[in-house]
Coordinates of C-alpha atoms and ligand atoms in Angstrom, one line a residue:
Chain A
X1199 CA -78.9 131.2 -75.5
X1200 CA -77.5 133.8 -73.4
X1201 CA -75.1 133.2 -71.1
X1202 CA -72.5 130.9 -72.1
X1203 CA -71.1 128.4 -70.1
X1204 CA -67.7 128.5 -69.2
X1205 CA -66.2 127.0 -72.5
X1206 CA -63.5 124.9 -72.0
X1207 CA -60.8 126.8 -74.1
X1208 CA -61.8 129.7 -72.0
X1209 CA -61.4 127.7 -68.5
X1210 CA -58.2 126.5 -69.8
X1211 CA -57.0 130.5 -70.7
X1212 CA -57.9 130.7 -67.3
X1213 CA -57.2 128.7 -65.5
X1214 CA -53.0 128.6 -67.4
X1215 CA -53.3 132.7 -66.8
X1216 CA -53.3 131.9 -62.7
X1217 CA -50.7 129.4 -63.1
X1218 CA -48.5 131.1 -65.3
X1219 CA -49.3 134.2 -63.4
X1220 CA -48.3 132.4 -60.0
X1221 CA -45.2 131.1 -61.2
X1222 CA -44.0 134.5 -62.5
X1223 CA -44.7 135.7 -58.7
X1224 CA -42.2 132.9 -58.4
X1225 CA -39.2 134.0 -60.3
X1226 CA -40.3 138.4 -59.3
X1227 CA -40.5 137.4 -55.6
X1228 CA -37.1 136.8 -55.5
X1229 CA -36.1 139.5 -57.5
X1230 CA -37.9 141.6 -56.0
X1231 CA -36.1 140.5 -52.5
X1232 CA -33.0 140.8 -54.2
X1233 CA -33.9 144.3 -55.0
X1234 CA -34.3 145.2 -51.8
X1235 CA -32.3 143.4 -49.7
X1236 CA -29.4 146.2 -48.8
X1237 CA -32.6 146.8 -46.3
X1238 CA -33.3 143.0 -44.9
X1239 CA -28.7 143.3 -45.2
X1240 CA -28.9 146.5 -42.8
X1241 CA -31.3 144.7 -40.0
X1242 CA -29.6 141.3 -40.5
X1243 CA -26.2 143.3 -39.5
X1244 CA -27.8 144.8 -36.8
X1245 CA -27.2 141.6 -34.7
X1246 CA -24.9 141.4 -32.0
X1247 CA -23.3 138.6 -29.7
X1248 CA -22.7 138.9 -26.5
X1249 CA -19.2 139.1 -25.3
X1250 CA -18.2 138.1 -21.3
X1251 CA -15.4 141.4 -22.2
X1252 CA -16.4 144.3 -19.9
X1253 CA -15.4 147.4 -21.8
X1254 CA -14.2 149.2 -18.8
X1255 CA -11.7 147.2 -19.1
X1256 CA -10.3 148.2 -22.6
X1257 CA -7.0 149.5 -22.6
X1258 CA -4.9 150.5 -25.6
X1259 CA -3.2 146.8 -25.8
X1260 CA -5.6 144.4 -28.3
X1261 CA -6.6 141.3 -25.4
X1262 CA -8.5 138.3 -27.0
X1263 CA -12.5 138.5 -27.0
X1264 CA -13.9 134.7 -27.5
X1265 CA -17.7 134.2 -27.6
X1266 CA -19.4 131.7 -28.9
X1267 CA -23.1 131.5 -30.3
X1268 CA -25.9 129.8 -31.6
X1269 CA -26.5 129.4 -35.6
X1270 CA -28.8 127.6 -37.6
X1271 CA -27.3 127.0 -40.2
X1272 CA -30.1 125.6 -42.7
X1273 CA -31.5 122.1 -41.2
X1274 CA -29.6 122.1 -37.7
X1275 CA -28.4 124.5 -34.7
X1276 CA -23.9 124.5 -33.7
X1277 CA -22.4 126.1 -31.2
X1278 CA -19.9 128.6 -33.0
X1279 CA -17.3 130.0 -31.8
X1280 CA -15.4 133.0 -32.6
X1281 CA -12.4 135.8 -31.8
X1282 CA -11.7 139.1 -31.9
X1283 CA -8.5 141.8 -30.8
X1284 CA -10.1 144.5 -29.3
X1285 CA -8.6 147.3 -27.8
X1286 CA -9.3 151.5 -28.0
X1287 CA -7.7 154.0 -30.0
X1288 CA -5.9 157.2 -29.8
X1289 CA -9.3 158.7 -30.2
X1290 CA -10.9 156.3 -26.9
X1291 CA -12.7 153.8 -30.3
X1292 CA -13.4 150.6 -29.3
X1293 CA -11.8 148.7 -32.5
X1294 CA -12.6 144.3 -32.6
X1295 CA -10.2 142.7 -35.3
X1296 CA -11.0 139.5 -36.9
X1297 CA -8.3 137.3 -36.9
X1298 CA -8.6 135.6 -39.8
X1299 CA -5.5 136.3 -41.7
X1300 CA -6.3 137.7 -45.5
X1301 CA -3.9 135.8 -47.2
X1302 CA -5.4 132.4 -46.7
X1303 CA -6.8 132.5 -43.4
X1304 CA -4.8 131.6 -40.9
X1305 CA -5.1 133.5 -37.0
X1306 CA -3.2 135.9 -36.4
X1307 CA -2.4 137.1 -32.8
X1308 CA -1.5 140.1 -31.6
X1309 CA 2.5 140.4 -30.8
X1310 CA 3.5 136.8 -32.4
X1311 CA 6.7 136.0 -32.6
X1312 CA 8.0 139.0 -30.7
X1313 CA 6.7 140.9 -33.3
X1314 CA 6.6 144.5 -31.7
X1315 CA 3.0 146.5 -32.0
X1316 CA 1.7 144.3 -35.1
X1317 CA 0.2 140.9 -35.4
X1318 CA 1.6 138.5 -36.6
X1319 CA 0.9 135.0 -39.2
X1320 CA 2.7 131.6 -38.5
X1321 CA 1.6 130.7 -41.1
X1322 CA 3.4 132.7 -43.7
X1323 CA 4.7 135.7 -41.6
X1324 CA 1.8 137.9 -42.4
X1325 CA 2.3 141.0 -40.5
X1326 CA -1.2 143.9 -39.6
X1327 CA 0.3 146.7 -38.1
X1328 CA -2.2 147.2 -34.5
X1329 CA -5.1 149.1 -37.3
X1330 CA -5.2 146.2 -39.4
X1331 CA -3.8 147.5 -42.0
X1332 CA -1.6 144.9 -43.7
X1333 CA 2.1 145.0 -44.1
X1334 CA 3.4 145.5 -47.4
X1335 CA 5.8 142.8 -48.3
X1336 CA 4.8 140.4 -46.3
X1337 CA 1.8 137.4 -47.8
X1338 CA -1.8 139.7 -47.3
X1339 CA -2.8 142.0 -49.3
X1340 CA -6.5 143.6 -47.4
X1341 CA -6.2 144.4 -44.3
X1342 CA -8.0 142.1 -41.1
X1343 CA -11.6 142.3 -41.3
X1344 CA -13.9 145.2 -38.0
X1345 CA -16.3 143.7 -36.3
X1346 CA -19.4 146.4 -35.3
X1347 CA -18.9 146.6 -32.2
X1348 CA -22.5 147.9 -29.2
X1349 CA -22.5 147.4 -25.6
X1350 CA -24.6 146.1 -23.0
X1351 CA -24.6 146.9 -19.4
X1352 CA -21.4 147.4 -19.4
X1353 CA -20.1 144.6 -21.9
X1354 CA -18.8 143.7 -24.9
X1355 CA -21.0 142.9 -28.2
X1356 CA -20.1 142.2 -31.3
X1357 CA -22.0 142.0 -34.9
X1358 CA -21.1 140.9 -38.4
X1359 CA -16.9 141.1 -39.4
X1360 CA -17.2 143.4 -41.8
X1361 CA -13.7 144.9 -44.9
X1362 CA -11.9 147.9 -43.9
X1363 CA -11.4 149.8 -45.4
X1364 CA -8.6 152.1 -43.7
X1365 CA -6.0 153.8 -46.1
Chain B
X775 CA -8.3 123.4 -45.3
X776 CA -10.6 120.9 -44.5
X777 CA -11.0 118.1 -47.0
X778 CA -13.4 119.4 -49.2
X779 CA -14.3 119.6 -53.1
X780 CA -13.7 123.8 -52.1
X781 CA -10.9 123.6 -50.2
X782 CA -9.0 120.9 -51.9
X783 CA -9.4 124.3 -54.7
X784 CA -7.3 126.7 -53.1
X785 CA -4.6 124.2 -51.8
X786 CA -4.4 122.9 -55.8
X787 CA -3.7 126.6 -57.0
X788 CA -1.2 126.9 -53.2
X789 CA 0.4 124.5 -53.3
X790 CA 3.8 127.1 -52.6
X791 CA 2.2 127.6 -49.1
X792 CA -0.6 125.1 -48.2
X793 CA 2.4 123.4 -47.6
X794 CA 1.4 120.6 -45.0
X795 CA -0.9 117.6 -43.9
X796 CA -1.7 116.7 -41.3
X797 CA -3.1 113.1 -40.5
X798 CA -5.2 111.8 -37.5
X799 CA -4.4 108.2 -36.9
X800 CA -6.8 106.5 -34.7
X801 CA -7.3 102.5 -34.2
X802 CA -10.3 100.8 -34.0
X803 CA -11.5 98.0 -32.2
X804 CA -14.9 95.9 -32.0
X805 CA -14.6 94.5 -29.3
X806 CA -13.4 95.4 -26.1
X807 CA -11.4 98.4 -26.8
X808 CA -14.3 99.7 -29.0
X809 CA -15.9 102.6 -26.0
X810 CA -12.0 103.8 -26.1
X811 CA -11.1 103.5 -30.0
X812 CA -14.1 105.9 -30.4
X813 CA -12.8 108.5 -27.6
X814 CA -10.1 108.6 -29.5
X815 CA -11.0 109.3 -33.0
X816 CA -13.6 112.1 -30.9
X817 CA -10.8 113.6 -28.9
X818 CA -8.0 113.8 -32.0
X819 CA -10.4 114.9 -34.4
X820 CA -11.9 118.0 -32.7
X821 CA -8.1 118.2 -32.0
X822 CA -7.2 118.2 -35.3
X823 CA -10.5 120.2 -36.1
X824 CA -9.1 123.1 -33.8
X825 CA -5.8 122.5 -36.1
X826 CA -7.7 122.7 -38.8
X827 CA -8.9 126.6 -38.1
X828 CA -5.5 128.4 -36.9
X829 CA -3.6 127.3 -39.3
X830 CA -6.2 126.9 -42.5
X831 CA -3.7 128.5 -44.5
X832 CA -1.2 126.5 -44.4
X833 CA -2.5 122.7 -43.6
X834 CA -4.9 120.4 -45.2
X835 CA -6.1 117.8 -42.5
X836 CA -6.7 114.8 -43.8
X837 CA -9.2 112.0 -43.7
X838 CA -8.6 109.9 -40.7
X839 CA -6.1 106.6 -40.7
X840 CA -7.7 104.3 -39.0
X841 CA -6.4 100.7 -38.4
X842 CA -6.4 97.2 -37.0
X843 CA -3.0 96.5 -35.4
X844 CA -2.3 94.6 -39.5
X845 CA -2.6 97.4 -40.6
X846 CA -1.1 99.4 -38.7
X847 CA 2.3 99.7 -40.4
X848 CA 0.9 100.3 -43.8
X849 CA 0.9 104.3 -42.0
X850 CA 3.8 105.6 -44.2
X851 CA 2.1 105.3 -47.2
X852 CA 0.3 107.8 -46.6
X853 CA 3.2 110.2 -45.8
X854 CA 5.0 109.0 -48.4
X855 CA 2.2 109.3 -51.2
X856 CA 2.0 112.9 -49.6
X857 CA 5.1 114.5 -50.1
X858 CA 5.5 112.2 -53.8
X859 CA 3.1 114.8 -54.6
X860 CA 5.1 118.0 -53.6
X861 CA 3.5 118.4 -49.2
X862 CA 6.4 119.3 -47.8
X863 CA 5.4 118.4 -44.0
X864 CA 4.1 115.8 -43.1
X865 CA 2.0 115.9 -40.0
X866 CA 1.0 112.9 -38.0
X867 CA -1.1 113.4 -34.8
X868 CA -2.2 110.7 -32.4
X869 CA -3.7 109.4 -29.3
X870 CA -2.2 106.5 -29.5
X871 CA 1.2 105.6 -27.3
X872 CA 2.5 103.0 -29.7
X873 CA 3.7 106.0 -32.0
X874 CA 5.6 108.0 -29.7
X875 CA 9.0 107.1 -30.9
X876 CA 8.4 106.3 -34.3
X877 CA 8.7 109.3 -36.6
X878 CA 11.8 107.3 -38.8
X879 CA 9.2 104.6 -39.5
X880 CA 6.5 107.2 -40.3
X881 CA 8.6 109.8 -42.1
X882 CA 6.8 112.6 -40.4
X883 CA 6.4 114.0 -37.1
X884 CA 4.5 113.0 -34.2
X885 CA 2.1 115.1 -32.8
X886 CA 1.8 112.6 -29.7
X887 CA -1.8 113.8 -27.1
X888 CA -2.8 111.4 -24.0
X889 CA -6.3 110.7 -24.6
X890 CA -8.2 111.9 -22.6
X891 CA -11.8 109.8 -22.1
X892 CA -13.9 112.4 -22.8
X893 CA -17.5 110.7 -22.0
X894 CA -20.7 111.9 -22.2
X895 CA -18.8 114.9 -20.3
X896 CA -21.1 118.3 -20.7
X897 CA -20.7 119.8 -24.4
X898 CA -19.0 123.6 -23.0
X899 CA -16.8 122.2 -20.5
X900 CA -16.3 119.4 -23.4
X901 CA -15.6 122.6 -25.7
X902 CA -13.0 124.2 -22.7
X903 CA -10.7 121.2 -21.8
X904 CA -9.8 120.7 -26.1
X905 CA -9.6 124.5 -26.5
X906 CA -6.6 124.3 -23.7
X907 CA -4.8 121.1 -25.0
X908 CA -5.0 122.2 -28.9
X909 CA -3.5 125.7 -27.4
X910 CA -0.8 123.8 -26.7
X911 CA -0.8 122.6 -29.8
X912 CA -0.3 125.5 -31.3
X913 CA 3.0 126.2 -30.4
X914 CA 3.9 122.5 -31.4
X915 CA 3.4 122.7 -34.6
X916 CA 5.1 125.9 -35.1
X917 CA 7.9 124.4 -33.0
X918 CA 8.1 121.0 -36.8
X919 CA 7.3 124.0 -38.6
X920 CA 10.8 125.5 -37.3
X921 CA 12.9 122.3 -36.7
X922 CA 12.3 121.2 -41.1
X923 CA 14.1 123.7 -41.9
X924 CA 16.9 123.3 -39.8
Ligands
FES2062 S1 -2.1 132.9 -44.5 FE1 -2.1 134.9 -43.4 S2 0.3 134.9 -44.4 FE2 -0.5 133.0 -45.6

């Protein structure tokens, strides 16, 4: 007998290796994804949302900019409304701060409750400097997050808030 | 904070800071007032969501206390329990004018918002209307905290 037909055992071997390989790939792929994720993430962070704020109108006084966009969350899309406090700093750069208090998440406001030159959190009297830096001896332990900013047709665009690294 | 497992963990850990509950108070009717009761529920719910976002670190929004006429007078039991459990402030949020003068009876502050029939209003208009109403509420909540300290 020259050519043996594939024996039962061989057949099982082949197919099982096949399945195993497939499963391994299934497990490895996400790992590879995690490994290269910073790259993918870079793309996601590059996603900017338009606002109605004219860049030319910005001054050194923080203004409240509300904007909304659609967010797709697994199955359904929902409209999200976000807010930023935006101004130009001494170097004429645009600064856009998240209003979410780093203590427990209330919304802060510029010079709220008559706190000159500070962001104020009404929940437990948290304070931040104009740069977003938290004022010592008030509850927040970290500075306000910052939005990456961009400009399109003279209008401000905002990305995803990131940790603020000012010291 | 919202009434869910994730936020509940925080509430238990940070009770000295998260010291306030907001209880939406809504009438339920299956007959002639059906549409009106549904609209009030929607309206009060949207306002409660807004307040939750604004004051996330200090307020827990509870499920609404929904009542038929015979169970309306049981609402104070909720504030009683909340206070027993250590919450310092209880605010009721409602569009039902019947509660306007009921602060003593309810053992909590009443935040009354005149109902706005949302009907089948367009989403974007609805949103800006709610935002307008809610901005006025923000100050009233802060005032209530201050009053309660005096
Ligand atoms: S949540 Fe802002 S100070 Fe506590």
